[in-house]
Amino acid sequence: LLWARVGTPHCPKCGKEIRQQTIDQIIDQVMALPEATRIQVLAPVVRARKGEHQKLFEDSRRSGYVRVRVDGSIYDLTEEIPLDKNRKHNIEVVVDRLVIREDVVRRLTDSVETASGLSGGLVLINIVGEDRDVLFSQNYACEDCGVSIEELAPRMFSFNNPYGACPTCAGLGSQLKVDPALIIPDPSRSILEGAITASGWNNIKGDSISRMYFDALAKKYKFKLTTPVGELPPEIVDILLYGTKGEKLKLTYERSNGQGTLYQAFEGVISNLERRYRETQSDGMRRELEECMSQHPCPDCGGRRLKKESLAVTVGGISIDAFCRKSVTDALDFIDALELSPQKLRIAERILKEIRERLGFLHSVGLQYLTLSRAAATLSGGESQRIRLATQIGSSLMGVLYILDE
């Protein structure tokens, strides 16, 4: 709730702060400039895009606009504006030119709304005397990367909710991946001695499909099936596990009616197991394949369980994941030292009170060393009991005495 109400969103790609502002907020900030400041209201219609953009200039002229700013230079729309179509350009339509005075609020509002409509929510205020630009956005979007995020809501910060959970690991923070150490538990054995124990590849009889592939691999890449796997070159082990990368093998098979030959690429033992795990509908086969798998941190969220957009929102300079990885003591210190603007403080006052109380209960029952991200399955019986006790204390029961026996 705290991160949803007073969090500051950032672009998950470049880390730049993303601000959402209403027209009124934009007007207030512009009107806060010193009186008699000369400004231009610009609509950034093209941002770092290649092309000559002649149609844009023509449409702008027909719409009644007189000037545009192209790559920092002002042009009149009646003149020819030659652009290199192979270079990236920034183009802003000059919507209005004003001098800051008390009586320009209505005209400024109309101009800002017009600029926002032209550019899809962006308004650029050019302060003429300082040659400085101030960019405003009505969207939670990074103008540089084109990344946009939805309006902040509590569900974005819960890994139990699809709106917040990492889509790759479904909020678990880890994935079952085939583990090479479980496929080849004893590297001192050779392939013919059963070094590869994975389902479907542990049959090394002469007429098996796995033996047909192993023979073809040995012939093509010049190694022996009697050599211990631990003594094979790393590139050969890589081919055994991850395949020939599309390179075809000559496979020879025998049937009752004679021999046959076919040419086919080898997908690799690990790639084969992962594909079968994805495709199988059988619970029994899934359990059998899981014997060769172990938990690995999610490659997208790195074990943090949330979407990148949620992790890019900060309060006090840190993400919700970084806060949850703090111990109860450190989390309390962070909350006590948190500095917020007066407006955000009014919004967060009750939320912060609740957080302090709940962390205080955990601290009081001697669990100050635990982190909020600690998995419940890793807690001892005593720790679980004390967490339940902290919950009871939090319900403010009267006339109840708790005795903690050490």
PDB file of N, CA, C and O in Angstrom, residues 4 14 18 33 60 84 126 172 191 217 220 224 302 323:
ATOM      1  N   ALA A   4       2.340   1.803  -3.416  1.00  0.00           N
ATOM      2  CA  ALA A   4       1.305   2.165  -4.391  1.00  0.00           C
ATOM      3  C   ALA A   4       0.856   3.614  -4.215  1.00  0.00           C
ATOM      4  O   ALA A   4       0.516   4.281  -5.192  1.00  0.00           O
ATOM      5  N   CYS A  14      15.886   2.353 -18.430  1.00  0.00           N
ATOM      6  CA  CYS A  14      16.974   3.321 -18.266  1.00  0.00           C
ATOM      7  C   CYS A  14      17.073   3.884 -16.850  1.00  0.00           C
ATOM      8  O   CYS A  14      18.032   4.574 -16.517  1.00  0.00           O
ATOM      9  N   ILE A  18       9.827   8.586 -13.730  1.00  0.00           N
ATOM     10  CA  ILE A  18       8.626   8.816 -14.539  1.00  0.00           C
ATOM     11  C   ILE A  18       7.624   9.581 -13.676  1.00  0.00           C
ATOM     12  O   ILE A  18       7.295   9.161 -12.571  1.00  0.00           O
ATOM     13  N   LEU A  33       7.330  30.231 -12.603  1.00  0.00           N
ATOM     14  CA  LEU A  33       8.513  30.892 -13.169  1.00  0.00           C
ATOM     15  C   LEU A  33       8.446  32.401 -12.882  1.00  0.00           C
ATOM     16  O   LEU A  33       7.351  32.951 -12.716  1.00  0.00           O
ATOM     17  N   SER A  60       1.017  20.066 -40.237  1.00  0.00           N
ATOM     18  CA  SER A  60       1.098  21.107 -39.198  1.00  0.00           C
ATOM     19  C   SER A  60       0.763  22.477 -39.781  1.00  0.00           C
ATOM     20  O   SER A  60       0.055  23.289 -39.161  1.00  0.00           O
ATOM     21  N   ASP A  84      17.866  14.880 -43.332  1.00  0.00           N
ATOM     22  CA  ASP A  84      18.529  13.646 -43.753  1.00  0.00           C
ATOM     23  C   ASP A  84      17.676  12.467 -43.275  1.00  0.00           C
ATOM     24  O   ASP A  84      17.480  12.279 -42.072  1.00  0.00           O
ATOM     25  N   ASN A 126       9.817  25.598 -23.344  1.00  0.00           N
ATOM     26  CA  ASN A 126      11.148  26.145 -23.627  1.00  0.00           C
ATOM     27  C   ASN A 126      11.250  27.535 -22.996  1.00  0.00           C
ATOM     28  O   ASN A 126      10.472  28.431 -23.324  1.00  0.00           O
ATOM     29  N   LEU A 172       7.007 -16.927  -8.290  1.00  0.00           N
ATOM     30  CA  LEU A 172       7.687 -17.874  -7.391  1.00  0.00           C
ATOM     31  C   LEU A 172       9.128 -17.461  -7.096  1.00  0.00           C
ATOM     32  O   LEU A 172       9.708 -17.838  -6.084  1.00  0.00           O
ATOM     33  N   ILE A 191      29.784 -43.020 -21.279  1.00  0.00           N
ATOM     34  CA  ILE A 191      28.393 -43.094 -21.754  1.00  0.00           C
ATOM     35  C   ILE A 191      27.923 -44.542 -21.797  1.00  0.00           C
ATOM     36  O   ILE A 191      26.786 -44.852 -21.399  1.00  0.00           O
ATOM     37  N   LEU A 217      27.013 -39.107 -32.865  1.00  0.00           N
ATOM     38  CA  LEU A 217      27.787 -38.005 -32.288  1.00  0.00           C
ATOM     39  C   LEU A 217      29.261 -38.371 -32.163  1.00  0.00           C
ATOM     40  O   LEU A 217      30.151 -37.571 -32.488  1.00  0.00           O
ATOM     41  N   LYS A 220      30.868 -38.310 -35.636  1.00  0.00           N
ATOM     42  CA  LYS A 220      31.016 -36.984 -36.252  1.00  0.00           C
ATOM     43  C   LYS A 220      32.054 -36.141 -35.518  1.00  0.00           C
ATOM     44  O   LYS A 220      32.837 -35.416 -36.137  1.00  0.00           O
ATOM     45  N   LYS A 224      35.192 -41.212 -28.136  1.00  0.00           N
ATOM     46  CA  LYS A 224      34.812 -42.600 -27.859  1.00  0.00           C
ATOM     47  C   LYS A 224      33.758 -42.648 -26.757  1.00  0.00           C
ATOM     48  O   LYS A 224      33.840 -41.913 -25.782  1.00  0.00           O
ATOM     49  N   GLY A 302      15.306 -12.381 -11.198  1.00  0.00           N
ATOM     50  CA  GLY A 302      16.437 -12.651 -10.311  1.00  0.00           C
ATOM     51  C   GLY A 302      16.021 -13.103  -8.928  1.00  0.00           C
ATOM     52  O   GLY A 302      16.722 -12.849  -7.950  1.00  0.00           O
ATOM     53  N   PHE A 323      13.345  -3.358   0.432  1.00  0.00           N
ATOM     54  CA  PHE A 323      12.818  -3.150   1.778  1.00  0.00           C
ATOM     55  C   PHE A 323      12.523  -4.489   2.462  1.00  0.00           C
ATOM     56  O   PHE A 323      12.843  -4.684   3.637  1.00  0.00           O
TER      57      PHE A 323
END
